[in-house]
PDB file of C-alpha atoms and ligand atoms in Angstrom:
ATOM      1  CA  MET A 148     -29.812 -50.579 -12.171  1.00  0.00           C
ATOM      2  CA  THR A 149     -29.711 -50.817  -9.157  1.00  0.00           C
ATOM      3  CA  LEU A 150     -29.823 -47.386  -8.027  1.00  0.00           C
ATOM      4  CA  THR A 151     -26.123 -47.515  -6.530  1.00  0.00           C
ATOM      5  CA  ARG A 152     -25.148 -47.733 -10.077  1.00  0.00           C
ATOM      6  CA  ARG A 153     -28.050 -44.750 -11.456  1.00  0.00           C
ATOM      7  CA  THR A 154     -26.834 -43.017  -8.710  1.00  0.00           C
ATOM      8  CA  LEU A 155     -22.728 -42.888  -8.739  1.00  0.00           C
ATOM      9  CA  LEU A 156     -23.671 -42.903 -12.917  1.00  0.00           C
ATOM     10  CA  GLY A 157     -25.550 -39.131 -12.515  1.00  0.00           C
ATOM     11  CA  ALA A 158     -23.012 -38.619 -10.379  1.00  0.00           C
ATOM     12  CA  ALA A 159     -20.728 -39.833 -13.291  1.00  0.00           C
ATOM     13  CA  ALA A 160     -21.790 -37.739 -15.588  1.00  0.00           C
ATOM     14  CA  SER A 161     -23.463 -34.172 -13.963  1.00  0.00           C
ATOM     15  CA  LEU A 162     -18.729 -34.195 -13.023  1.00  0.00           C
ATOM     16  CA  LEU A 163     -18.810 -35.283 -16.884  1.00  0.00           C
ATOM     17  CA  LEU A 164     -21.506 -32.290 -17.190  1.00  0.00           C
ATOM     18  CA  ALA A 165     -19.867 -29.747 -15.024  1.00  0.00           C
ATOM     19  CA  ALA A 166     -15.783 -30.403 -17.288  1.00  0.00           C
ATOM     20  CA  ALA A 167     -17.970 -29.056 -19.580  1.00  0.00           C
ATOM     21  CA  ILE A 168     -20.024 -26.254 -19.204  1.00  0.00           C
ATOM     22  CA  PRO A 169     -16.923 -22.858 -20.247  1.00  0.00           C
ATOM     23  CA  ALA A 170     -15.784 -20.450 -17.828  1.00  0.00           C
ATOM     24  CA  HIS A 171     -17.721 -18.308 -18.383  1.00  0.00           C
ATOM     25  CA  ALA A 172     -21.003 -20.328 -17.956  1.00  0.00           C
ATOM     26  CA  GLN A 173     -20.127 -20.961 -14.441  1.00  0.00           C
ATOM     27  CA  LYS A 174     -21.172 -18.768 -11.247  1.00  0.00           C
ATOM     28  CA  PRO A 175     -18.744 -15.737 -11.387  1.00  0.00           C
ATOM     29  CA  LEU A 176     -16.088 -15.744  -8.658  1.00  0.00           C
ATOM     30  CA  THR A 177     -19.065 -12.669  -6.324  1.00  0.00           C
ATOM     31  CA  ILE A 178     -15.425 -11.178  -4.065  1.00  0.00           C
ATOM     32  CA  GLY A 179     -16.662  -8.029  -1.178  1.00  0.00           C
ATOM     33  CA  PHE A 180     -12.803  -5.266  -2.412  1.00  0.00           C
ATOM     34  CA  SER A 181     -13.465  -2.763   1.173  1.00  0.00           C
ATOM     35  CA  GLN A 182     -10.973  -0.670  -0.552  1.00  0.00           C
ATOM     36  CA  VAL A 183     -10.213   2.261   2.048  1.00  0.00           C
ATOM     37  CA  GLY A 184     -10.422   6.068  -0.172  1.00  0.00           C
ATOM     38  CA  ALA A 185      -9.460   7.845  -2.888  1.00  0.00           C
ATOM     39  CA  GLU A 186      -5.815   9.881  -0.504  1.00  0.00           C
ATOM     40  CA  SER A 187      -2.784   8.817  -3.242  1.00  0.00           C
ATOM     41  CA  GLU A 188      -1.724   8.173  -6.638  1.00  0.00           C
ATOM     42  CA  TRP A 189      -1.310   4.975  -5.628  1.00  0.00           C
ATOM     43  CA  ARG A 190      -4.422   4.421  -3.770  1.00  0.00           C
ATOM     44  CA  THR A 191      -5.864   5.539  -7.875  1.00  0.00           C
ATOM     45  CA  ALA A 192      -3.298   2.759  -9.635  1.00  0.00           C
ATOM     46  CA  ASN A 193      -4.121   0.449  -6.682  1.00  0.00           C
ATOM     47  CA  THR A 194      -8.276   1.523  -6.883  1.00  0.00           C
ATOM     48  CA  ALA A 195      -7.636   0.747 -11.610  1.00  0.00           C
ATOM     49  CA  SER A 196      -6.231  -2.508 -11.076  1.00  0.00           C
ATOM     50  CA  ILE A 197      -8.355  -4.145  -8.713  1.00  0.00           C
ATOM     51  CA  LYS A 198     -11.296  -3.623 -10.787  1.00  0.00           C
ATOM     52  CA  ASP A 199      -9.079  -3.964 -14.431  1.00  0.00           C
ATOM     53  CA  ALA A 200      -8.336  -7.253 -12.901  1.00  0.00           C
ATOM     54  CA  ALA A 201     -11.080  -8.414 -12.061  1.00  0.00           C
ATOM     55  CA  ARG A 202     -12.809  -7.213 -14.820  1.00  0.00           C
ATOM     56  CA  LYS A 203     -10.662  -8.975 -17.482  1.00  0.00           C
ATOM     57  CA  ALA A 204     -11.386 -12.347 -15.056  1.00  0.00           C
ATOM     58  CA  GLY A 205     -14.507 -12.120 -15.439  1.00  0.00           C
ATOM     59  CA  VAL A 206     -15.814 -11.889 -11.574  1.00  0.00           C
ATOM     60  CA  ASN A 207     -18.050 -10.438 -10.190  1.00  0.00           C
ATOM     61  CA  LEU A 208     -16.478  -7.345  -8.091  1.00  0.00           C
ATOM     62  CA  LYS A 209     -17.983  -5.576  -4.938  1.00  0.00           C
ATOM     63  CA  PHE A 210     -16.378  -2.098  -4.543  1.00  0.00           C
ATOM     64  CA  ALA A 211     -16.822  -0.116  -0.808  1.00  0.00           C
ATOM     65  CA  ASP A 212     -14.731   3.080  -0.714  1.00  0.00           C
ATOM     66  CA  ALA A 213     -14.088   3.111   2.986  1.00  0.00           C
ATOM     67  CA  GLN A 214     -12.665   7.747   2.844  1.00  0.00           C
ATOM     68  CA  GLN A 215     -10.381   6.778   4.857  1.00  0.00           C
ATOM     69  CA  ARG A 216     -12.414   6.195   8.190  1.00  0.00           C
ATOM     70  CA  GLN A 217     -12.015   1.836  10.175  1.00  0.00           C
ATOM     71  CA  GLU A 218     -15.670   2.283  10.434  1.00  0.00           C
ATOM     72  CA  ASN A 219     -16.931   1.789   7.449  1.00  0.00           C
ATOM     73  CA  GLN A 220     -14.802  -0.890   6.342  1.00  0.00           C
ATOM     74  CA  VAL A 221     -16.457  -2.440   9.108  1.00  0.00           C
ATOM     75  CA  LYS A 222     -19.624  -1.842   7.764  1.00  0.00           C
ATOM     76  CA  ALA A 223     -18.152  -2.439   3.978  1.00  0.00           C
ATOM     77  CA  ILE A 224     -16.649  -5.803   5.766  1.00  0.00           C
ATOM     78  CA  ARG A 225     -20.171  -7.018   7.736  1.00  0.00           C
ATOM     79  CA  SER A 226     -22.387  -5.803   4.405  1.00  0.00           C
ATOM     80  CA  PHE A 227     -20.062  -8.681   2.527  1.00  0.00           C
ATOM     81  CA  ILE A 228     -20.851 -11.580   4.901  1.00  0.00           C
ATOM     82  CA  ALA A 229     -24.707 -10.427   4.915  1.00  0.00           C
ATOM     83  CA  GLN A 230     -24.651 -10.697   0.489  1.00  0.00           C
ATOM     84  CA  ARG A 231     -22.970 -14.193   1.646  1.00  0.00           C
ATOM     85  CA  VAL A 232     -20.255 -12.975  -1.754  1.00  0.00           C
ATOM     86  CA  ASP A 233     -16.911 -15.549  -2.427  1.00  0.00           C
ATOM     87  CA  VAL A 234     -14.311 -13.945  -0.624  1.00  0.00           C
ATOM     88  CA  ILE A 235     -13.995 -10.484   0.734  1.00  0.00           C
ATOM     89  CA  ALA A 236     -10.766  -8.485   0.305  1.00  0.00           C
ATOM     90  CA  PHE A 237      -9.828  -6.143   1.618  1.00  0.00           C
ATOM     91  CA  SER A 238      -6.707  -2.935   2.178  1.00  0.00           C
ATOM     92  CA  PRO A 239      -6.685  -2.130   5.839  1.00  0.00           C
ATOM     93  CA  VAL A 240      -7.149   1.640   6.915  1.00  0.00           C
ATOM     94  CA  VAL A 241      -5.441   0.717  10.123  1.00  0.00           C
ATOM     95  CA  GLU A 242      -3.895  -2.622  11.557  1.00  0.00           C
ATOM     96  CA  SER A 243      -5.649  -2.932  14.722  1.00  0.00           C
ATOM     97  CA  GLY A 244      -9.135  -3.807  16.117  1.00  0.00           C
ATOM     98  CA  TRP A 245     -10.634  -6.421  12.776  1.00  0.00           C
ATOM     99  CA  ASP A 246     -10.853  -8.973  15.212  1.00  0.00           C
ATOM    100  CA  THR A 247     -14.777  -9.111  15.576  1.00  0.00           C
ATOM    101  CA  VAL A 248     -15.514  -8.574  12.066  1.00  0.00           C
ATOM    102  CA  LEU A 249     -13.421 -11.245  11.043  1.00  0.00           C
ATOM    103  CA  ARG A 250     -14.191 -13.665  14.023  1.00  0.00           C
ATOM    104  CA  GLU A 251     -17.973 -12.935  11.776  1.00  0.00           C
ATOM    105  CA  ALA A 252     -16.544 -13.585   8.557  1.00  0.00           C
ATOM    106  CA  LYS A 253     -14.767 -17.174   9.320  1.00  0.00           C
ATOM    107  CA  ALA A 254     -17.973 -18.108  11.745  1.00  0.00           C
ATOM    108  CA  ALA A 255     -20.046 -17.640   7.327  1.00  0.00           C
ATOM    109  CA  ARG A 256     -17.363 -19.455   6.293  1.00  0.00           C
ATOM    110  CA  ILE A 257     -16.461 -16.670   4.198  1.00  0.00           C
ATOM    111  CA  PRO A 258     -12.503 -16.479   3.236  1.00  0.00           C
ATOM    112  CA  VAL A 259     -10.508 -13.381   3.953  1.00  0.00           C
ATOM    113  CA  ILE A 260      -7.726 -12.170   1.537  1.00  0.00           C
ATOM    114  CA  LEU A 261      -5.714  -8.951   3.293  1.00  0.00           C
ATOM    115  CA  THR A 262      -4.056  -7.361   0.044  1.00  0.00           C
ATOM    116  CA  ASP A 263      -1.683  -4.589   0.452  1.00  0.00           C
ATOM    117  CA  ARG A 264      -1.826  -3.405   4.113  1.00  0.00           C
ATOM    118  CA  ALA A 265      -1.458  -5.778   7.160  1.00  0.00           C
ATOM    119  CA  VAL A 266      -3.361  -6.728  10.348  1.00  0.00           C
ATOM    120  CA  LYS A 267      -3.019  -7.458  13.485  1.00  0.00           C
ATOM    121  CA  VAL A 268      -4.413  -9.752  14.828  1.00  0.00           C
ATOM    122  CA  SER A 269      -4.682 -12.984  17.988  1.00  0.00           C
ATOM    123  CA  ASP A 270      -5.466 -15.466  15.949  1.00  0.00           C
ATOM    124  CA  PRO A 271      -4.313 -15.556  12.092  1.00  0.00           C
ATOM    125  CA  SER A 272      -6.249 -17.691  11.071  1.00  0.00           C
ATOM    126  CA  LEU A 273      -8.898 -15.446  10.495  1.00  0.00           C
ATOM    127  CA  TYR A 274      -7.522 -14.648   6.700  1.00  0.00           C
ATOM    128  CA  VAL A 275      -5.980 -16.822   4.147  1.00  0.00           C
ATOM    129  CA  SER A 276      -3.352 -14.591   2.843  1.00  0.00           C
ATOM    130  CA  PHE A 277      -1.798 -10.900   3.335  1.00  0.00           C
ATOM    131  CA  ILE A 278      -0.294 -10.433  -0.149  1.00  0.00           C
ATOM    132  CA  GLY A 279       1.211  -6.904   0.225  1.00  0.00           C
ATOM    133  CA  SER A 280       4.686  -5.264   0.119  1.00  0.00           C
ATOM    134  CA  ASP A 281       8.044  -4.941   3.159  1.00  0.00           C
ATOM    135  CA  PHE A 282       6.862  -1.867   4.750  1.00  0.00           C
ATOM    136  CA  VAL A 283      10.048  -1.680   6.563  1.00  0.00           C
ATOM    137  CA  GLU A 284      12.469  -2.512   3.956  1.00  0.00           C
ATOM    138  CA  GLU A 285      10.783   0.026   2.215  1.00  0.00           C
ATOM    139  CA  GLY A 286      11.603   2.765   4.968  1.00  0.00           C
ATOM    140  CA  ARG A 287      15.243   1.085   5.803  1.00  0.00           C
ATOM    141  CA  ARG A 288      15.928   2.391   1.640  1.00  0.00           C
ATOM    142  CA  ALA A 289      14.868   5.822   2.238  1.00  0.00           C
ATOM    143  CA  ALA A 290      17.081   5.977   5.397  1.00  0.00           C
ATOM    144  CA  ARG A 291      20.065   4.000   3.313  1.00  0.00           C
ATOM    145  CA  TRP A 292      19.421   6.259  -0.167  1.00  0.00           C
ATOM    146  CA  LEU A 293      20.256   9.574   2.534  1.00  0.00           C
ATOM    147  CA  VAL A 294      24.094   7.447   4.913  1.00  0.00           C
ATOM    148  CA  GLU A 295      24.627   7.223   1.407  1.00  0.00           C
ATOM    149  CA  HIS A 296      24.698  10.660   0.479  1.00  0.00           C
ATOM    150  CA  GLN A 297      26.151  12.429   3.656  1.00  0.00           C
ATOM    151  CA  LYS A 298      28.572  10.211   2.917  1.00  0.00           C
ATOM    152  CA  LYS A 299      29.114  11.661   0.480  1.00  0.00           C
ATOM    153  CA  ASN A 300      29.343  14.813   1.996  1.00  0.00           C
ATOM    154  CA  PRO A 301      31.658  12.891   5.235  1.00  0.00           C
ATOM    155  CA  ALA A 302      31.265  17.257   7.085  1.00  0.00           C
ATOM    156  CA  ARG A 303      28.036  17.793   6.854  1.00  0.00           C
ATOM    157  CA  SER A 304      25.480  16.830   9.164  1.00  0.00           C
ATOM    158  CA  TYR A 305      21.085  16.334   8.390  1.00  0.00           C
ATOM    159  CA  ASN A 306      18.151  17.238  10.312  1.00  0.00           C
ATOM    160  CA  ILE A 307      15.125  15.646   9.181  1.00  0.00           C
ATOM    161  CA  VAL A 308      11.794  15.871   9.205  1.00  0.00           C
ATOM    162  CA  GLU A 309       9.082  13.559   9.013  1.00  0.00           C
ATOM    163  CA  LEU A 310       5.965  13.202   7.505  1.00  0.00           C
ATOM    164  CA  GLN A 311       3.973  10.112   8.867  1.00  0.00           C
ATOM    165  CA  GLY A 312       1.630   8.635   6.855  1.00  0.00           C
ATOM    166  CA  THR A 313      -2.142   7.638   8.270  1.00  0.00           C
ATOM    167  CA  VAL A 314      -2.030   7.309  12.197  1.00  0.00           C
ATOM    168  CA  GLY A 315      -1.521   3.194  12.854  1.00  0.00           C
ATOM    169  CA  SER A 316      -1.218   2.884   9.089  1.00  0.00           C
ATOM    170  CA  ALA A 317       0.710  -0.721   8.690  1.00  0.00           C
ATOM    171  CA  PRO A 318       2.777   1.785   5.891  1.00  0.00           C
ATOM    172  CA  ALA A 319       3.021   4.656   8.269  1.00  0.00           C
ATOM    173  CA  LEU A 320       4.511   1.985  11.131  1.00  0.00           C
ATOM    174  CA  ASP A 321       6.541   0.267   9.857  1.00  0.00           C
ATOM    175  CA  ARG A 322       7.813   2.729   8.130  1.00  0.00           C
ATOM    176  CA  LYS A 323       8.590   4.861  10.370  1.00  0.00           C
ATOM    177  CA  ALA A 324      10.624   2.088  11.624  1.00  0.00           C
ATOM    178  CA  GLY A 325      12.347   1.338   8.822  1.00  0.00           C
ATOM    179  CA  PHE A 326      13.927   4.061   8.490  1.00  0.00           C
ATOM    180  CA  ALA A 327      15.160   5.146  12.161  1.00  0.00           C
ATOM    181  CA  GLU A 328      16.346   0.934  12.577  1.00  0.00           C
ATOM    182  CA  VAL A 329      19.238   2.510   9.922  1.00  0.00           C
ATOM    183  CA  ILE A 330      19.932   5.844  11.327  1.00  0.00           C
ATOM    184  CA  ASN A 331      19.592   5.305  14.745  1.00  0.00           C
ATOM    185  CA  GLY A 332      22.890   5.768  17.061  1.00  0.00           C
ATOM    186  CA  ASN A 333      24.791   7.658  13.276  1.00  0.00           C
ATOM    187  CA  PRO A 334      25.842  10.454  14.854  1.00  0.00           C
ATOM    188  CA  LYS A 335      24.744  12.802  11.095  1.00  0.00           C
ATOM    189  CA  LEU A 336      21.993  12.095  11.059  1.00  0.00           C
ATOM    190  CA  LYS A 337      18.807  13.082  13.690  1.00  0.00           C
ATOM    191  CA  ILE A 338      15.246  13.395  12.998  1.00  0.00           C
ATOM    192  CA  LEU A 339      13.670  16.986  14.294  1.00  0.00           C
ATOM    193  CA  ARG A 340       9.859  16.390  14.123  1.00  0.00           C
ATOM    194  CA  SER A 341       7.811  13.399  12.989  1.00  0.00           C
ATOM    195  CA  GLN A 342       3.831  14.791  12.851  1.00  0.00           C
ATOM    196  CA  THR A 343       1.302  12.600  10.205  1.00  0.00           C
ATOM    197  CA  GLY A 344       0.128  13.848   6.461  1.00  0.00           C
ATOM    198  CA  ASP A 345      -2.486  11.530   6.509  1.00  0.00           C
ATOM    199  CA  PHE A 346      -0.692   9.947   3.116  1.00  0.00           C
ATOM    200  CA  THR A 347      -2.094  13.462   0.709  1.00  0.00           C
ATOM    201  CA  ARG A 348      -0.974  15.830  -0.359  1.00  0.00           C
ATOM    202  CA  ALA A 349      -3.062  19.069   0.627  1.00  0.00           C
ATOM    203  CA  LYS A 350      -1.844  17.250   4.865  1.00  0.00           C
ATOM    204  CA  GLY A 351       1.924  17.380   3.414  1.00  0.00           C
ATOM    205  CA  LYS A 352       1.033  20.898   2.298  1.00  0.00           C
ATOM    206  CA  GLU A 353       0.299  21.855   5.329  1.00  0.00           C
ATOM    207  CA  VAL A 354       2.205  20.274   7.947  1.00  0.00           C
ATOM    208  CA  MET A 355       5.636  20.720   6.188  1.00  0.00           C
ATOM    209  CA  GLU A 356       4.277  24.415   6.548  1.00  0.00           C
ATOM    210  CA  ALA A 357       4.777  24.432  10.484  1.00  0.00           C
ATOM    211  CA  PHE A 358       7.528  22.265  10.509  1.00  0.00           C
ATOM    212  CA  LEU A 359       9.061  25.078   8.045  1.00  0.00           C
ATOM    213  CA  LYS A 360       6.814  28.193  10.664  1.00  0.00           C
ATOM    214  CA  SER A 361       8.981  26.313  13.534  1.00  0.00           C
ATOM    215  CA  GLU A 362      12.703  25.051  12.566  1.00  0.00           C
ATOM    216  CA  GLY A 363      12.680  27.386   9.139  1.00  0.00           C
ATOM    217  CA  LYS A 364      16.128  26.726   8.123  1.00  0.00           C
ATOM    218  CA  ASN A 365      16.544  24.487   9.586  1.00  0.00           C
ATOM    219  CA  ILE A 366      15.546  21.815   7.722  1.00  0.00           C
ATOM    220  CA  ASN A 367      17.902  19.803   5.276  1.00  0.00           C
ATOM    221  CA  VAL A 368      15.739  16.972   4.450  1.00  0.00           C
ATOM    222  CA  LEU A 369      12.157  16.388   4.606  1.00  0.00           C
ATOM    223  CA  TYR A 370      11.957  12.214   4.757  1.00  0.00           C
ATOM    224  CA  ALA A 371       7.865  11.616   3.490  1.00  0.00           C
ATOM    225  CA  HIS A 372       6.013   7.528   3.990  1.00  0.00           C
ATOM    226  CA  ASN A 373       4.500   8.824   0.455  1.00  0.00           C
ATOM    227  CA  ASP A 374       4.867  10.943  -2.463  1.00  0.00           C
ATOM    228  CA  ASP A 375       1.918  12.592  -2.714  1.00  0.00           C
ATOM    229  CA  MET A 376       2.272  14.519   1.140  1.00  0.00           C
ATOM    230  CA  ALA A 377       6.018  14.789  -0.500  1.00  0.00           C
ATOM    231  CA  ILE A 378       4.639  16.781  -2.907  1.00  0.00           C
ATOM    232  CA  GLY A 379       2.095  18.144  -0.977  1.00  0.00           C
ATOM    233  CA  ALA A 380       5.484  19.493   0.982  1.00  0.00           C
ATOM    234  CA  ILE A 381       7.433  20.830  -2.244  1.00  0.00           C
ATOM    235  CA  GLN A 382       4.862  23.921  -2.853  1.00  0.00           C
ATOM    236  CA  ALA A 383       5.408  24.306   1.011  1.00  0.00           C
ATOM    237  CA  ILE A 384       8.837  24.351   0.858  1.00  0.00           C
ATOM    238  CA  GLU A 385       8.802  26.766  -2.746  1.00  0.00           C
ATOM    239  CA  GLU A 386       6.455  28.669  -1.230  1.00  0.00           C
ATOM    240  CA  ALA A 387       8.391  29.501   2.503  1.00  0.00           C
ATOM    241  CA  GLY A 388      11.510  30.921  -0.417  1.00  0.00           C
ATOM    242  CA  LEU A 389      13.710  27.605  -0.330  1.00  0.00           C
ATOM    243  CA  LYS A 390      14.517  25.161  -3.136  1.00  0.00           C
ATOM    244  CA  PRO A 391      13.086  21.363  -2.482  1.00  0.00           C
ATOM    245  CA  GLY A 392      15.587  19.178  -3.446  1.00  0.00           C
ATOM    246  CA  LYS A 393      18.439  21.193  -3.021  1.00  0.00           C
ATOM    247  CA  ASP A 394      18.604  23.544   0.140  1.00  0.00           C
ATOM    248  CA  ILE A 395      15.801  20.540   1.726  1.00  0.00           C
ATOM    249  CA  LEU A 396      16.348  17.499  -0.059  1.00  0.00           C
ATOM    250  CA  VAL A 397      13.596  15.331  -0.696  1.00  0.00           C
ATOM    251  CA  VAL A 398      13.143  11.977   0.186  1.00  0.00           C
ATOM    252  CA  SER A 399      10.277   9.982  -0.295  1.00  0.00           C
ATOM    253  CA  ILE A 400       8.322   6.224  -1.555  1.00  0.00           C
ATOM    254  CA  ASP A 401       6.045   4.980  -3.319  1.00  0.00           C
ATOM    255  CA  GLY A 402       7.287   5.731  -6.727  1.00  0.00           C
ATOM    256  CA  VAL A 403       4.027   7.270  -8.831  1.00  0.00           C
ATOM    257  CA  LYS A 404       4.475   9.556 -11.744  1.00  0.00           C
ATOM    258  CA  GLY A 405       4.146  12.260  -9.937  1.00  0.00           C
ATOM    259  CA  ALA A 406       7.699  12.050  -8.521  1.00  0.00           C
ATOM    260  CA  PHE A 407       9.747  10.894 -11.298  1.00  0.00           C
ATOM    261  CA  GLU A 408       7.914  14.418 -12.313  1.00  0.00           C
ATOM    262  CA  ALA A 409       9.222  16.551  -9.748  1.00  0.00           C
ATOM    263  CA  MET A 410      12.637  14.320 -10.236  1.00  0.00           C
ATOM    264  CA  LEU A 411      12.718  15.553 -13.267  1.00  0.00           C
ATOM    265  CA  GLN A 412      11.980  18.717 -12.278  1.00  0.00           C
ATOM    266  CA  GLY A 413      14.822  18.245  -9.472  1.00  0.00           C
ATOM    267  CA  LYS A 414      13.244  18.769  -6.613  1.00  0.00           C
ATOM    268  CA  LEU A 415      12.729  15.673  -5.495  1.00  0.00           C
ATOM    269  CA  ASN A 416      15.712  13.553  -4.635  1.00  0.00           C
ATOM    270  CA  VAL A 417      15.115  10.002  -4.319  1.00  0.00           C
ATOM    271  CA  THR A 418      11.655   8.331  -3.936  1.00  0.00           C
ATOM    272  CA  VAL A 419      11.148   3.811  -3.221  1.00  0.00           C
ATOM    273  CA  GLU A 420       8.835   2.402  -5.789  1.00  0.00           C
ATOM    274  CA  CYS A 421       5.816   0.451  -3.212  1.00  0.00           C
ATOM    275  CA  ASN A 422       4.653  -1.127  -6.325  1.00  0.00           C
ATOM    276  CA  PRO A 423       0.125  -0.084  -5.898  1.00  0.00           C
ATOM    277  CA  LEU A 424      -0.510  -3.513  -9.237  1.00  0.00           C
ATOM    278  CA  LEU A 425      -1.604  -5.878  -7.394  1.00  0.00           C
ATOM    279  CA  GLY A 426      -4.895  -6.548  -8.911  1.00  0.00           C
ATOM    280  CA  PRO A 427      -4.171  -9.354 -10.546  1.00  0.00           C
ATOM    281  CA  GLN A 428      -2.426 -11.784  -7.551  1.00  0.00           C
ATOM    282  CA  LEU A 429      -5.329 -10.441  -5.916  1.00  0.00           C
ATOM    283  CA  ILE A 430      -7.579 -12.170  -8.278  1.00  0.00           C
ATOM    284  CA  GLN A 431      -6.152 -14.685  -9.447  1.00  0.00           C
ATOM    285  CA  THR A 432      -5.861 -16.156  -5.207  1.00  0.00           C
ATOM    286  CA  ALA A 433      -9.058 -15.210  -5.055  1.00  0.00           C
ATOM    287  CA  GLN A 434      -9.914 -17.540  -7.268  1.00  0.00           C
ATOM    288  CA  LEU A 435      -7.843 -20.230  -5.738  1.00  0.00           C
ATOM    289  CA  VAL A 436      -8.458 -19.632  -2.406  1.00  0.00           C
ATOM    290  CA  LYS A 437     -12.857 -20.294  -4.230  1.00  0.00           C
ATOM    291  CA  ALA A 438     -11.721 -24.000  -5.699  1.00  0.00           C
ATOM    292  CA  GLY A 439     -11.206 -25.179  -2.531  1.00  0.00           C
ATOM    293  CA  LYS A 440      -6.525 -24.855  -3.672  1.00  0.00           C
ATOM    294  CA  PRO A 441      -4.084 -24.073  -1.217  1.00  0.00           C
ATOM    295  CA  VAL A 442      -2.290 -20.088  -1.035  1.00  0.00           C
ATOM    296  CA  PRO A 443       0.520 -19.085  -0.029  1.00  0.00           C
ATOM    297  CA  LYS A 444      -0.253 -16.879   3.529  1.00  0.00           C
ATOM    298  CA  ARG A 445       2.164 -13.528   2.741  1.00  0.00           C
ATOM    299  CA  ILE A 446       2.344 -13.015  -0.878  1.00  0.00           C
ATOM    300  CA  THR A 447       5.011  -9.682  -1.300  1.00  0.00           C
ATOM    301  CA  VAL A 448       6.344  -8.017  -3.909  1.00  0.00           C
ATOM    302  CA  ASN A 449       9.721  -6.694  -5.718  1.00  0.00           C
ATOM    303  CA  GLU A 450      10.155  -2.926  -5.840  1.00  0.00           C
ATOM    304  CA  GLY A 451      12.998  -0.624  -6.495  1.00  0.00           C
ATOM    305  CA  VAL A 452      15.224   2.287  -5.544  1.00  0.00           C
ATOM    306  CA  PHE A 453      14.738   5.200  -8.671  1.00  0.00           C
ATOM    307  CA  PRO A 454      17.085   8.023  -7.500  1.00  0.00           C
ATOM    308  CA  ALA A 455      16.916  11.480  -9.444  1.00  0.00           C
ATOM    309  CA  GLU A 456      19.753  10.620 -11.358  1.00  0.00           C
ATOM    310  CA  VAL A 457      18.147   7.481 -12.775  1.00  0.00           C
ATOM    311  CA  ALA A 458      14.336   8.955 -13.564  1.00  0.00           C
ATOM    312  CA  ALA A 459      14.877  10.429 -16.750  1.00  0.00           C
ATOM    313  CA  LYS A 460      15.510   7.885 -18.426  1.00  0.00           C
ATOM    314  CA  GLU A 461      12.986   4.839 -15.675  1.00  0.00           C
ATOM    315  CA  PHE A 462       9.698   8.053 -16.959  1.00  0.00           C
ATOM    316  CA  PRO A 463       9.460   5.528 -20.264  1.00  0.00           C
ATOM    317  CA  ASN A 464       8.490   3.006 -18.412  1.00  0.00           C
ATOM    318  CA  ARG A 465       6.499   3.848 -15.378  1.00  0.00           C
ATOM    319  CA  GLN A 466       3.424   2.635 -15.864  1.00  0.00           C
ATOM    320  CA  TYR A 467       1.409   4.566 -12.620  1.00  0.00           C
TER     321      TYR A 467
HETATM  322  O1  LIG B 657       2.209   4.077  -0.150  1.00  0.00           O
HETATM  323  C1  LIG B 657       0.159   5.604   0.011  1.00  0.00           C
HETATM  324  C2  LIG B 657      -1.241   4.826   0.386  1.00  0.00           C
HETATM  325  O2  LIG B 657      -0.295   1.337   1.379  1.00  0.00           O
HETATM  326  C3  LIG B 657       0.512   1.377   0.395  1.00  0.00           C
HETATM  327  O3  LIG B 657      -1.061   3.897   0.803  1.00  0.00           O
HETATM  328  C4  LIG B 657       0.184   1.961   0.426  1.00  0.00           C
HETATM  329  C5  LIG B 657       0.057   3.321   1.334  1.00  0.00           C
HETATM  330  C6  LIG B 657       0.967   3.932  -0.140  1.00  0.00           C
HETATM  331  O4  LIG B 657      -1.657   6.245   0.269  1.00  0.00           O
HETATM  332  O5  LIG B 657       0.748   6.682  -0.788  1.00  0.00           O
END
C-alpha cells in the first residue's frame, strides 16, 4: 500500500469514526455569554431562557452578569477570549463603544453573536448575527395605541411623561424614536417631560414621583419604555392619590406577567410585547456558526400588542 493510499484510507476512516461518534460524546460547544444584568422581569425571563436552552442542547455556557455596566461586559468578553470559548454572545448594555473589544475577538477568530440589543460599530463584520426585536417598531406600536385612544376622545388633548430605559441603550434610543415618529406633529399629543428610569421599578417610581411633583395634574399619560418602570410609576401615581389607568393612562412595553396583572387590576392600559425567550434561537445560531454554516445577519422576533381588554383572555397563555 502506498503512503498516499494509506493516508487517504486513514482520513476516510477517521471521518467515518467522527460521524459514528454520538453527538453527546463530541466535545461540547462552549459559549461565553455576557448578560446585561438582572434589572427587570424581562431580563429574568431572558436569562432563564438562555440557560435552559443551553442545558437542553448540552452546551457548556459560561454566564457572566454585567450588572448594567459596559466595563464589566468588556472584561467578560476579554476573559472569554482568553479562555478560547467557541462562540461569544452578549446583550450589549449600550450601543456604542464596542469596536476595540470586538476587534480583539475577531483577531482571536472567535465569532460573536449579539442577542436582544444592537451595537453601533464601524465594521459590521465584527459580529456574525444579531437576534432581537425591532425596538423602533415597538415604540411606534405604543404610540399608535395612544393615537387610536385619542381619536375615540376627539375633544381631548393628552400631556405625556416618558420614562426612558438605560441611557445609550438600543431599546431606550429606539423606543423613544419610534414613539416620537408617530406622535410628532399631532397637536393633541405632547411630551411634557422625558427622563431615564434605567429600566428598573425603583427608578421608575422615583422619577415618576419627581414628574408628579413638578407637573401634577397636567399629566394625562405615562409612556414607559418597559413594564417594570411602569409598575414602579403606578405605585407613585397611587401614592399621589391618583388612579393609574384612569387619571393617568399607562402605556408600556415588554408584556411580562406583572403588566398583565396590572392590566387585570385596571391600572395599566396597554403593553407592547417584546419577547425575551431568545435562548433556543441563540443556541441554534451558535451551533450553526460553529459548524461553519451561514446564518442570517439579522434575526427578528414576532410580537403582538395587548390592550387591557384582552388581558384576562391572554393571561393564562403567557410564558414570562
Ligand atoms: O425591554 C427591559 C430590559 O433590552 C429589550 O431590557 C430589553 C429591555 C427590556 O431591561 O425590560
